[in-house]
mmCIF file of C-alpha atoms in Angstrom:
data_model
loop_
_atom_site.group_PDB
_atom_site.id
_atom_site.type_symbol
_atom_site.label_atom_id
_atom_site.label_comp_id
_atom_site.label_asym_id
_atom_site.label_seq_id
_atom_site.Cartn_x
_atom_site.Cartn_y
_atom_site.Cartn_z
ATOM 1 C CA MET A 1 307.896 103.050 207.620
ATOM 2 C CA LEU A 2 308.148 100.129 210.016
ATOM 3 C CA ALA A 3 311.193 99.525 212.122
ATOM 4 C CA GLU A 4 312.331 95.948 212.704
ATOM 5 C CA THR A 5 311.109 96.146 216.295
ATOM 6 C CA GLU A 6 307.577 97.203 215.303
ATOM 7 C CA LYS A 7 304.808 94.659 215.201
ATOM 8 C CA ARG A 8 304.377 92.397 212.202
ATOM 9 C CA ILE A 9 301.383 90.205 211.593
ATOM 10 C CA SER A 10 302.098 86.605 212.497
ATOM 11 C CA LYS A 11 303.538 84.219 209.953
ATOM 12 C CA MET A 12 300.408 82.069 210.237
ATOM 13 C CA ARG A 13 298.135 85.080 209.606
ATOM 14 C CA ALA A 14 300.231 86.123 206.594
ATOM 15 C CA VAL A 15 299.992 82.607 205.133
ATOM 16 C CA ASP A 16 296.206 82.597 205.667
ATOM 17 C CA VAL A 17 295.783 85.969 203.957
ATOM 18 C CA LEU A 18 297.951 84.955 201.012
ATOM 19 C CA ARG A 19 295.931 81.766 200.550
ATOM 20 C CA GLN A 20 292.657 83.770 200.707
ATOM 21 C CA TYR A 21 293.930 85.711 197.701
ATOM 22 C CA SER A 22 295.112 82.553 195.891
ATOM 23 C CA ILE A 23 298.779 83.462 196.345
ATOM 24 C CA ALA A 24 301.230 80.639 197.036
ATOM 25 C CA PRO A 25 302.899 81.482 200.394
ATOM 26 C CA THR A 26 306.630 81.335 199.656
ATOM 27 C CA GLN A 27 309.025 82.417 202.406
ATOM 28 C CA GLN A 28 309.716 85.777 200.732
ATOM 29 C CA ARG A 29 306.030 86.510 200.067
ATOM 30 C CA VAL A 30 305.187 85.711 203.688
ATOM 31 C CA GLU A 31 307.929 88.041 204.969
ATOM 32 C CA ILE A 32 306.739 90.844 202.700
ATOM 33 C CA ALA A 33 303.096 90.283 203.688
ATOM 34 C CA GLN A 34 303.986 90.292 207.409
ATOM 35 C CA LEU A 35 305.387 93.815 207.052
ATOM 36 C CA LEU A 36 303.055 95.244 204.445
ATOM 37 C CA LEU A 37 299.821 94.073 206.059
ATOM 38 C CA SER A 38 300.763 94.945 209.652
ATOM 39 C CA LYS A 39 298.861 98.254 209.458
ATOM 40 C CA PRO A 40 297.287 100.541 206.873
ATOM 41 C CA GLN A 41 300.256 102.135 205.116
ATOM 42 C CA HIS A 42 301.678 103.375 201.835
ATOM 43 C CA VAL A 43 305.134 102.113 200.939
ATOM 44 C CA THR A 44 307.275 102.095 197.842
ATOM 45 C CA ALA A 45 309.066 98.952 196.693
ATOM 46 C CA GLU A 46 312.355 100.500 197.793
ATOM 47 C CA GLN A 47 311.018 101.253 201.289
ATOM 48 C CA LEU A 48 309.667 97.725 201.608
ATOM 49 C CA MET A 49 312.965 96.237 200.464
ATOM 50 C CA THR A 50 314.755 98.220 203.183
ATOM 51 C CA MET A 51 312.201 97.070 205.759
ATOM 52 C CA VAL A 52 312.438 93.379 204.871
ATOM 53 C CA ASN A 53 316.243 93.445 204.653
ATOM 54 C CA VAL A 54 316.831 95.608 207.738
ATOM 55 C CA ASP A 55 319.144 93.194 209.549
ATOM 56 C CA ARG A 56 320.622 91.323 206.593
ATOM 57 C CA PRO A 57 319.932 91.092 202.863
ATOM 58 C CA ARG A 58 317.661 88.145 202.188
ATOM 59 C CA VAL A 59 315.110 89.323 199.605
ATOM 60 C CA SER A 60 316.229 90.665 196.228
ATOM 61 C CA LYS A 61 314.931 93.816 194.567
ATOM 62 C CA ALA A 62 313.391 91.735 191.771
ATOM 63 C CA THR A 63 311.558 89.550 194.292
ATOM 64 C CA VAL A 64 310.121 92.610 196.074
ATOM 65 C CA TYR A 65 308.926 94.170 192.793
ATOM 66 C CA ASN A 66 307.507 90.876 191.490
ATOM 67 C CA THR A 67 305.765 90.142 194.798
ATOM 68 C CA LEU A 68 304.209 93.602 195.011
ATOM 69 C CA GLY A 69 303.032 93.291 191.404
ATOM 70 C CA LEU A 70 301.465 89.925 192.203
ATOM 71 C CA PHE A 71 299.814 91.279 195.376
ATOM 72 C CA ALA A 72 298.346 94.171 193.353
ATOM 73 C CA ARG A 73 297.078 91.916 190.518
ATOM 74 C CA LYS A 74 295.397 89.640 193.061
ATOM 75 C CA GLY A 75 293.777 92.599 194.889
ATOM 76 C CA LEU A 76 295.688 92.212 198.167
ATOM 77 C CA VAL A 77 297.103 95.760 197.880
ATOM 78 C CA LYS A 78 296.385 98.755 195.678
ATOM 79 C CA GLU A 79 298.945 100.422 193.464
ATOM 80 C CA VAL A 80 298.881 104.205 193.778
ATOM 81 C CA ILE A 81 300.784 105.704 190.855
ATOM 82 C CA VAL A 82 301.545 109.283 191.881
ATOM 83 C CA ASP A 83 303.757 109.913 188.854
ATOM 84 C CA PRO A 84 305.329 107.671 186.206
ATOM 85 C CA THR A 85 308.418 107.125 188.376
ATOM 86 C CA LYS A 86 306.795 106.677 191.804
ATOM 87 C CA ILE A 87 304.402 103.923 192.821
ATOM 88 C CA PHE A 88 303.129 103.364 196.339
ATOM 89 C CA TYR A 89 301.585 100.102 197.513
ATOM 90 C CA ASP A 90 298.580 100.696 199.739
ATOM 91 C CA SER A 91 297.602 98.010 202.249
ATOM 92 C CA ASN A 92 294.197 99.681 202.711
ATOM 93 C CA ILE A 93 292.082 98.180 199.914
ATOM 94 C CA SER A 94 288.814 99.808 200.966
ATOM 95 C CA SER A 95 287.360 102.492 198.707
ATOM 96 C CA HIS A 96 289.248 105.734 199.335
ATOM 97 C CA TYR A 97 291.310 108.438 197.656
ATOM 98 C CA HIS A 98 294.629 110.137 198.377
ATOM 99 C CA PHE A 99 296.421 113.388 199.121
ATOM 100 C CA TYR A 100 299.989 113.455 197.764
ATOM 101 C CA CYS A 101 302.503 116.139 198.736
ATOM 102 C CA ILE A 102 304.648 116.803 195.674
ATOM 103 C CA THR A 103 307.354 118.386 197.843
ATOM 104 C CA THR A 104 307.761 115.795 200.600
ATOM 105 C CA GLY A 105 306.541 112.711 198.730
ATOM 106 C CA GLN A 106 304.100 111.884 201.529
ATOM 107 C CA LEU A 107 300.799 110.113 200.773
ATOM 108 C CA TRP A 108 297.660 110.195 202.970
ATOM 109 C CA ASP A 109 294.279 108.518 202.740
ATOM 110 C CA VAL A 110 291.193 110.606 202.034
ATOM 111 C CA GLY A 111 287.843 109.030 202.892
ATOM 112 C CA ALA A 112 285.698 108.306 199.828
ATOM 113 C CA GLU A 113 282.748 109.920 201.613
ATOM 114 C CA THR A 114 284.567 113.291 201.683
ATOM 115 C CA VAL A 115 284.911 113.515 197.885
ATOM 116 C CA GLN A 116 281.902 114.044 195.662
ATOM 117 C CA LEU A 117 282.161 112.817 192.092
ATOM 118 C CA ARG A 118 279.280 113.651 189.791
ATOM 119 C CA GLY A 119 278.643 112.848 186.200
ATOM 120 C CA LEU A 120 280.942 109.915 185.520
ATOM 121 C CA PRO A 121 280.871 109.079 181.828
ATOM 122 C CA THR A 122 279.061 106.016 180.587
ATOM 123 C CA ALA A 123 281.453 103.124 180.197
ATOM 124 C CA PRO A 124 282.111 101.967 176.636
ATOM 125 C CA GLU A 125 279.920 99.150 175.397
ATOM 126 C CA GLY A 126 280.901 95.786 176.846
ATOM 127 C CA SER A 127 282.534 97.234 179.971
ATOM 128 C CA VAL A 128 281.632 98.560 183.405
ATOM 129 C CA ILE A 129 283.407 101.038 185.646
ATOM 130 C CA ASP A 130 285.439 99.044 188.165
ATOM 131 C CA SER A 131 286.904 101.868 190.243
ATOM 132 C CA VAL A 132 287.873 105.519 190.251
ATOM 133 C CA ASP A 133 291.253 106.748 191.484
ATOM 134 C CA VAL A 134 291.646 110.289 192.770
ATOM 135 C CA ILE A 135 294.984 111.753 193.804
ATOM 136 C CA ILE A 136 294.844 115.297 195.117
ATOM 137 C CA ARG A 137 298.320 116.758 194.712
ATOM 138 C CA LEU A 138 299.426 119.251 197.335
ATOM 139 C CA ARG A 139 302.353 121.537 197.827
ATOM 140 C CA PRO A 140 303.104 123.468 200.988
ATOM 141 C CA VAL A 141 302.404 127.176 201.105
ATOM 142 C CA VAL A 142 305.738 127.541 202.898
ATOM 143 C CA PRO A 143 308.869 127.470 200.687
ATOM 144 C CA PRO A 144 310.497 123.993 200.657
ATOM 145 C CA GLU A 145 313.620 125.121 202.541
ATOM 146 C CA GLU A 146 311.457 126.509 205.386
ATOM 147 C CA LEU A 147 309.355 123.349 205.353
ATOM 148 C CA ALA A 148 312.495 121.201 205.806
ATOM 149 C CA VAL A 149 313.515 123.302 208.824
ATOM 150 C CA ALA A 150 309.984 123.057 210.297
ATOM 151 C CA GLN A 151 309.950 119.253 209.816
ATOM 152 C CA ASP A 152 313.370 118.920 211.481
ATOM 153 C CA GLU A 153 312.161 120.988 214.454
ATOM 154 C CA ALA A 154 309.005 118.838 214.766
ATOM 155 C CA VAL A 155 311.097 115.683 215.187
#
């Protein structure tokens, strides 16, 4: 997650990117884009809301959710639905897959070239396959309580 002091893309760059995706650049959308598109990352709506409102509340929860939904519909970000209650927004829109740790909630990119898919079914008549999503769910071999101690020691 970005801290307020970390680099954001410029306001001008955010406006340009939004316009490239036919998204009207409102103040809130620009602020969200500046953070979300600053680097390849996976964030939840809640994390992004915290990031954008770090110094003072200025963007509502509804605005964050609506903006992320719009960005996903327009193809600016990808939605990664790891379970029905948890959606990440991925600023890396290139073809790739994901590892998801069910214990820590962490999400990592997996290069598409490292996964071999064979024998995709034929698409129903009148449609074509647009994309394939793969989420490889992981859990640590170490018990969760030991993992928490190990993560604390690593920090």
